[in-house]
mmCIF file of C-alpha atoms in Angstrom:
data_model
loop_
_atom_site.group_PDB
_atom_site.id
_atom_site.type_symbol
_atom_site.label_atom_id
_atom_site.label_comp_id
_atom_site.label_asym_id
_atom_site.label_seq_id
_atom_site.Cartn_x
_atom_site.Cartn_y
_atom_site.Cartn_z
ATOM 1 C CA UNK A 1 -21.976 -3.000 -4.467
ATOM 2 C CA UNK A 2 -19.356 -1.419 -6.689
ATOM 3 C CA UNK A 3 -16.158 -0.151 -5.046
ATOM 4 C CA UNK A 4 -15.704 2.930 -7.271
ATOM 5 C CA UNK A 5 -17.530 6.266 -6.821
ATOM 6 C CA UNK A 6 -17.435 8.771 -9.548
ATOM 7 C CA UNK A 7 -17.300 12.416 -8.744
ATOM 8 C CA UNK A 8 -16.850 13.926 -12.139
ATOM 9 C CA UNK A 9 -18.253 12.797 -15.568
ATOM 10 C CA UNK A 10 -16.141 10.807 -17.963
ATOM 11 C CA UNK A 11 -16.683 12.657 -21.176
ATOM 12 C CA UNK A 12 -15.106 12.411 -24.606
ATOM 13 C CA UNK A 13 -12.958 15.412 -23.697
ATOM 14 C CA UNK A 14 -11.583 13.686 -20.564
ATOM 15 C CA UNK A 15 -7.814 13.179 -20.720
ATOM 16 C CA UNK A 16 -6.999 11.444 -17.412
ATOM 17 C CA UNK A 17 -8.690 9.339 -14.932
ATOM 18 C CA UNK A 18 -7.658 9.811 -11.280
ATOM 19 C CA UNK A 19 -8.457 7.173 -8.620
ATOM 20 C CA UNK A 20 -8.092 8.075 -4.925
ATOM 21 C CA UNK A 21 -7.701 5.469 -2.252
ATOM 22 C CA UNK A 22 -8.410 6.864 1.159
ATOM 23 C CA UNK A 23 -6.718 6.013 4.377
ATOM 24 C CA UNK A 24 -7.658 3.043 6.730
ATOM 25 C CA UNK A 25 -11.078 3.591 8.224
ATOM 26 C CA UNK A 26 -12.009 6.491 5.975
ATOM 27 C CA UNK A 27 -14.515 6.824 3.082
ATOM 28 C CA UNK A 28 -14.187 8.706 -0.165
ATOM 29 C CA UNK A 29 -17.233 10.843 -0.222
ATOM 30 C CA UNK A 30 -15.270 13.926 0.914
ATOM 31 C CA UNK A 31 -13.747 13.951 -2.690
ATOM 32 C CA UNK A 32 -16.787 15.993 -3.765
ATOM 33 C CA UNK A 33 -14.924 19.095 -2.582
ATOM 34 C CA UNK A 34 -11.848 18.109 -4.517
ATOM 35 C CA UNK A 35 -13.964 17.382 -7.709
ATOM 36 C CA UNK A 36 -15.299 20.926 -7.528
ATOM 37 C CA UNK A 37 -11.782 22.325 -7.651
ATOM 38 C CA UNK A 38 -10.477 20.077 -10.496
ATOM 39 C CA UNK A 39 -9.573 21.499 -13.842
ATOM 40 C CA UNK A 40 -11.917 20.111 -16.744
ATOM 41 C CA UNK A 41 -10.541 16.994 -18.412
ATOM 42 C CA UNK A 42 -10.032 14.814 -15.250
ATOM 43 C CA UNK A 43 -12.403 11.906 -14.435
ATOM 44 C CA UNK A 44 -12.164 11.713 -10.436
ATOM 45 C CA UNK A 45 -13.024 8.323 -8.921
ATOM 46 C CA UNK A 46 -12.734 7.345 -5.224
ATOM 47 C CA UNK A 47 -12.441 3.845 -3.767
ATOM 48 C CA UNK A 48 -15.102 3.022 -1.155
ATOM 49 C CA UNK A 49 -14.521 -0.054 0.921
ATOM 50 C CA UNK A 50 -17.544 -1.640 2.678
ATOM 51 C CA UNK A 51 -18.443 -0.712 6.139
ATOM 52 C CA UNK A 52 -18.528 3.036 5.965
ATOM 53 C CA UNK A 53 -20.553 6.027 4.524
ATOM 54 C CA UNK A 54 -22.829 4.797 1.743
ATOM 55 C CA UNK A 55 -21.631 1.280 2.344
ATOM 56 C CA UNK A 56 -22.166 1.282 6.176
ATOM 57 C CA UNK A 57 -24.424 -1.709 6.312
ATOM 58 C CA UNK A 58 -22.179 -4.001 4.353
ATOM 59 C CA UNK A 59 -19.870 -6.445 6.017
ATOM 60 C CA UNK A 60 -16.028 -5.756 5.856
ATOM 61 C CA UNK A 61 -14.072 -7.243 3.091
ATOM 62 C CA UNK A 62 -12.486 -10.534 3.937
ATOM 63 C CA UNK A 63 -9.026 -10.036 2.443
ATOM 64 C CA UNK A 64 -6.662 -7.651 0.606
ATOM 65 C CA UNK A 65 -6.951 -9.967 -2.470
ATOM 66 C CA UNK A 66 -10.783 -9.517 -2.490
ATOM 67 C CA UNK A 67 -10.360 -5.777 -2.525
ATOM 68 C CA UNK A 68 -7.647 -5.773 -5.252
ATOM 69 C CA UNK A 69 -9.733 -8.155 -7.308
ATOM 70 C CA UNK A 70 -12.807 -5.922 -7.316
ATOM 71 C CA UNK A 71 -11.030 -2.601 -7.722
ATOM 72 C CA UNK A 72 -8.707 -3.735 -10.518
ATOM 73 C CA UNK A 73 -11.748 -5.356 -12.247
ATOM 74 C CA UNK A 74 -13.774 -2.102 -12.164
ATOM 75 C CA UNK A 75 -10.707 -0.195 -13.438
ATOM 76 C CA UNK A 76 -9.895 -2.383 -16.296
ATOM 77 C CA UNK A 77 -12.170 -0.428 -18.766
ATOM 78 C CA UNK A 78 -11.115 3.082 -17.579
ATOM 79 C CA UNK A 79 -7.455 2.046 -17.868
ATOM 80 C CA UNK A 80 -8.047 0.784 -21.369
ATOM 81 C CA UNK A 81 -9.733 4.183 -22.468
ATOM 82 C CA UNK A 82 -7.357 6.750 -21.115
ATOM 83 C CA UNK A 83 -4.211 7.389 -18.794
ATOM 84 C CA UNK A 84 -4.859 6.235 -15.218
ATOM 85 C CA UNK A 85 -3.347 7.867 -12.213
ATOM 86 C CA UNK A 86 -3.651 6.203 -8.828
ATOM 87 C CA UNK A 87 -3.289 8.221 -5.492
ATOM 88 C CA UNK A 88 -3.220 6.350 -2.214
ATOM 89 C CA UNK A 89 -3.048 7.688 1.226
ATOM 90 C CA UNK A 90 -1.611 5.700 4.177
ATOM 91 C CA UNK A 91 -3.087 2.148 4.008
ATOM 92 C CA UNK A 92 -4.862 3.274 0.844
ATOM 93 C CA UNK A 93 -1.395 3.535 -0.858
ATOM 94 C CA UNK A 94 -0.614 -0.136 -0.167
ATOM 95 C CA UNK A 95 -3.969 -1.037 -1.741
ATOM 96 C CA UNK A 96 -3.234 1.245 -4.743
ATOM 97 C CA UNK A 97 0.079 -0.326 -5.068
ATOM 98 C CA UNK A 98 -1.340 -3.873 -5.248
ATOM 99 C CA UNK A 99 -3.981 -2.576 -7.786
ATOM 100 C CA UNK A 100 -1.187 -1.106 -9.796
ATOM 101 C CA UNK A 101 0.613 -4.426 -9.764
ATOM 102 C CA UNK A 102 -2.624 -6.319 -10.887
ATOM 103 C CA UNK A 103 -3.267 -3.860 -13.703
ATOM 104 C CA UNK A 104 0.278 -4.403 -15.027
ATOM 105 C CA UNK A 105 -0.263 -8.101 -14.945
ATOM 106 C CA UNK A 106 -3.338 -7.738 -17.107
ATOM 107 C CA UNK A 107 -1.834 -5.463 -19.730
ATOM 108 C CA UNK A 108 -3.714 -2.287 -18.689
ATOM 109 C CA UNK A 109 -1.118 -0.602 -16.467
ATOM 110 C CA UNK A 110 -1.752 2.731 -14.704
ATOM 111 C CA UNK A 111 0.405 5.573 -15.956
ATOM 112 C CA UNK A 112 1.501 6.694 -12.519
ATOM 113 C CA UNK A 113 1.030 5.952 -8.762
ATOM 114 C CA UNK A 114 1.367 8.441 -5.963
ATOM 115 C CA UNK A 115 1.804 7.028 -2.497
ATOM 116 C CA UNK A 116 1.208 9.361 0.418
ATOM 117 C CA UNK A 117 1.857 9.180 4.116
ATOM 118 C CA UNK A 118 2.398 5.393 3.744
ATOM 119 C CA UNK A 119 5.107 3.232 5.220
ATOM 120 C CA UNK A 120 6.854 1.233 2.531
ATOM 121 C CA UNK A 121 5.632 -2.301 1.963
ATOM 122 C CA UNK A 122 8.481 -4.097 4.050
ATOM 123 C CA UNK A 123 7.104 -2.518 7.253
ATOM 124 C CA UNK A 124 3.986 -4.704 7.074
ATOM 125 C CA UNK A 125 6.057 -7.864 7.420
ATOM 126 C CA UNK A 126 6.318 -7.179 11.219
ATOM 127 C CA UNK A 127 2.825 -5.645 11.758
ATOM 128 C CA UNK A 128 1.391 -7.640 14.652
ATOM 129 C CA UNK A 129 -1.408 -9.623 13.022
ATOM 130 C CA UNK A 130 -2.753 -6.269 11.775
ATOM 131 C CA UNK A 131 -4.803 -6.181 14.948
ATOM 132 C CA UNK A 132 -3.525 -3.359 17.163
ATOM 133 C CA UNK A 133 -5.006 -2.776 20.689
ATOM 134 C CA UNK A 134 -7.830 -0.359 20.941
ATOM 135 C CA UNK A 135 -5.879 2.453 22.486
ATOM 136 C CA UNK A 136 -3.336 2.331 19.561
ATOM 137 C CA UNK A 137 -6.095 2.623 17.037
ATOM 138 C CA UNK A 138 -7.842 5.433 18.952
ATOM 139 C CA UNK A 139 -4.647 7.438 18.927
ATOM 140 C CA UNK A 140 -4.693 7.263 15.147
ATOM 141 C CA UNK A 141 -7.922 9.085 14.900
ATOM 142 C CA UNK A 142 -8.395 12.850 14.199
ATOM 143 C CA UNK A 143 -8.552 14.759 17.509
ATOM 144 C CA UNK A 144 -12.097 16.072 16.527
ATOM 145 C CA UNK A 145 -13.377 12.442 16.378
ATOM 146 C CA UNK A 146 -11.969 11.603 19.847
ATOM 147 C CA UNK A 147 -13.263 14.828 21.364
ATOM 148 C CA UNK A 148 -16.727 14.180 19.831
ATOM 149 C CA UNK A 149 -16.938 10.840 21.685
ATOM 150 C CA UNK A 150 -17.019 8.906 18.290
ATOM 151 C CA UNK A 151 -13.830 6.972 18.656
ATOM 152 C CA UNK A 152 -15.531 3.562 19.482
ATOM 153 C CA UNK A 153 -17.490 3.833 16.163
ATOM 154 C CA UNK A 154 -14.507 5.128 14.081
ATOM 155 C CA UNK A 155 -12.125 2.357 15.060
ATOM 156 C CA UNK A 156 -14.508 -0.224 13.680
ATOM 157 C CA UNK A 157 -13.767 0.268 9.939
ATOM 158 C CA UNK A 158 -10.206 1.287 10.867
ATOM 159 C CA UNK A 159 -9.573 -2.118 12.420
ATOM 160 C CA UNK A 160 -11.374 -4.013 9.622
ATOM 161 C CA UNK A 161 -9.143 -2.276 7.018
ATOM 162 C CA UNK A 162 -5.982 -2.923 8.929
ATOM 163 C CA UNK A 163 -6.890 -6.635 9.127
ATOM 164 C CA UNK A 164 -6.675 -6.701 5.282
ATOM 165 C CA UNK A 165 -2.885 -6.475 5.713
ATOM 166 C CA UNK A 166 -2.494 -9.618 7.983
ATOM 167 C CA UNK A 167 0.050 -11.902 6.451
ATOM 168 C CA UNK A 168 1.034 -9.374 3.761
ATOM 169 C CA UNK A 169 3.830 -10.656 1.527
ATOM 170 C CA UNK A 170 6.128 -7.985 0.094
ATOM 171 C CA UNK A 171 6.368 -8.488 -3.639
ATOM 172 C CA UNK A 172 9.801 -9.425 -5.032
ATOM 173 C CA UNK A 173 9.627 -7.435 -8.175
ATOM 174 C CA UNK A 174 9.064 -3.723 -8.700
ATOM 175 C CA UNK A 175 6.446 -2.133 -10.966
ATOM 176 C CA UNK A 176 7.758 -1.989 -14.596
ATOM 177 C CA UNK A 177 5.334 0.161 -16.469
ATOM 178 C CA UNK A 178 3.901 2.364 -13.874
ATOM 179 C CA UNK A 179 5.893 5.352 -12.536
ATOM 180 C CA UNK A 180 5.895 5.912 -8.592
ATOM 181 C CA UNK A 181 6.111 9.092 -6.672
ATOM 182 C CA UNK A 182 6.113 9.310 -2.786
ATOM 183 C CA UNK A 183 4.836 12.086 -0.574
ATOM 184 C CA UNK A 184 5.217 12.535 3.128
ATOM 185 C CA UNK A 185 3.914 15.275 5.493
ATOM 186 C CA UNK A 186 6.232 17.623 7.352
ATOM 187 C CA UNK A 187 3.905 17.678 10.306
ATOM 188 C CA UNK A 188 2.948 13.942 10.126
ATOM 189 C CA UNK A 189 3.531 12.109 13.400
ATOM 190 C CA UNK A 190 2.012 8.828 12.243
ATOM 191 C CA UNK A 191 4.233 8.056 9.238
ATOM 192 C CA UNK A 192 7.772 9.562 8.836
ATOM 193 C CA UNK A 193 9.726 10.401 5.762
ATOM 194 C CA UNK A 194 12.226 7.713 6.807
ATOM 195 C CA UNK A 195 9.448 5.010 7.045
ATOM 196 C CA UNK A 196 8.775 5.810 3.359
ATOM 197 C CA UNK A 197 12.339 5.570 2.096
ATOM 198 C CA UNK A 198 12.155 2.307 0.445
ATOM 199 C CA UNK A 199 9.289 3.104 -1.806
ATOM 200 C CA UNK A 200 12.021 3.926 -4.148
ATOM 201 C CA UNK A 201 12.626 0.226 -4.619
ATOM 202 C CA UNK A 202 8.960 -0.601 -5.624
ATOM 203 C CA UNK A 203 9.098 0.823 -9.131
ATOM 204 C CA UNK A 204 11.677 0.858 -11.988
ATOM 205 C CA UNK A 205 10.507 4.363 -12.735
ATOM 206 C CA UNK A 206 10.755 6.048 -9.382
ATOM 207 C CA UNK A 207 10.004 9.724 -9.675
ATOM 208 C CA UNK A 208 11.300 10.866 -6.330
ATOM 209 C CA UNK A 209 9.986 12.088 -2.947
ATOM 210 C CA UNK A 210 8.071 15.211 -1.997
ATOM 211 C CA UNK A 211 7.361 16.717 1.430
ATOM 212 C CA UNK A 212 4.310 18.759 1.811
ATOM 213 C CA UNK A 213 3.058 21.008 4.733
ATOM 214 C CA UNK A 214 0.530 18.512 6.207
ATOM 215 C CA UNK A 215 -0.239 16.287 9.122
ATOM 216 C CA UNK A 216 -1.534 12.728 8.720
ATOM 217 C CA UNK A 217 -5.209 13.785 8.605
ATOM 218 C CA UNK A 218 -4.795 16.419 5.913
ATOM 219 C CA UNK A 219 -3.801 14.320 2.979
ATOM 220 C CA UNK A 220 -7.353 14.004 1.764
ATOM 221 C CA UNK A 221 -7.994 17.754 1.951
ATOM 222 C CA UNK A 222 -8.666 19.277 -1.559
ATOM 223 C CA UNK A 223 -5.471 21.422 -1.679
ATOM 224 C CA UNK A 224 -3.287 18.609 -0.676
ATOM 225 C CA UNK A 225 -4.865 16.109 -3.169
ATOM 226 C CA UNK A 226 -4.520 18.579 -6.070
ATOM 227 C CA UNK A 227 -1.040 19.422 -4.989
ATOM 228 C CA UNK A 228 0.044 15.729 -5.067
ATOM 229 C CA UNK A 229 -1.443 15.306 -8.447
ATOM 230 C CA UNK A 230 0.104 18.531 -9.952
ATOM 231 C CA UNK A 231 2.835 16.620 -11.644
ATOM 232 C CA UNK A 232 0.663 13.845 -13.134
ATOM 233 C CA UNK A 233 -2.562 15.706 -13.971
ATOM 234 C CA UNK A 234 -2.634 18.881 -16.139
ATOM 235 C CA UNK A 235 -4.294 21.760 -14.334
ATOM 236 C CA UNK A 236 -4.060 20.494 -10.849
ATOM 237 C CA UNK A 237 -3.368 23.192 -8.319
ATOM 238 C CA UNK A 238 -0.041 23.415 -6.503
ATOM 239 C CA UNK A 239 0.344 22.718 -2.781
ATOM 240 C CA UNK A 240 3.112 24.311 -0.757
ATOM 241 C CA UNK A 241 5.930 21.800 -0.784
ATOM 242 C CA UNK A 242 9.478 21.251 0.374
ATOM 243 C CA UNK A 243 11.346 18.975 -2.064
ATOM 244 C CA UNK A 244 13.549 16.274 -0.450
#
């Protein structure tokens, strides 16, 4: 099954394609609410990894390379037709970054990449086999999931996504044709602003860092998504921010 889900129509008047990469363990179908709030002229796509939502019955992806191959392949034509903006949240930011690198290598670069609530790539070199203990994964879940007794189900796609990063090698060269902007949450206790500091090294055109009033589980909320896109997509709604 295809990795991309479309939430708005790609019409002749469309000026920008936005692709959102959700955090580990999450699906993209909640982007329907964001699509309803978008200004006309934006084609909104979400990346849906196997093992969740409408891909629940499918086996997990085997590797990061497999995911990058599939997503970048599906984005080749949209990137050729109009400016492409990538937005990745948490682990989704690492996947988006690797897709941005692949698109540059094939001559169809994204215009910009926004990485949110994501440790910069060098942190993954010491990640212990991308296979944390159950209690550590459970602690990453939203409190509502834990309180509803759904943790044992929710950690399954979370663990499979984290395993994609086992053996991750930090690229030696930065992005050259894609601008990069980083965003952290003032109330995020999972990923700190300091852990995101070295994203500035990952693109020749680094656009700076933004702090928004969000915790780690709020970056996929419509107002947060629209706020993070406000500089890259005309008509996106602002989110309350603190610049840093």
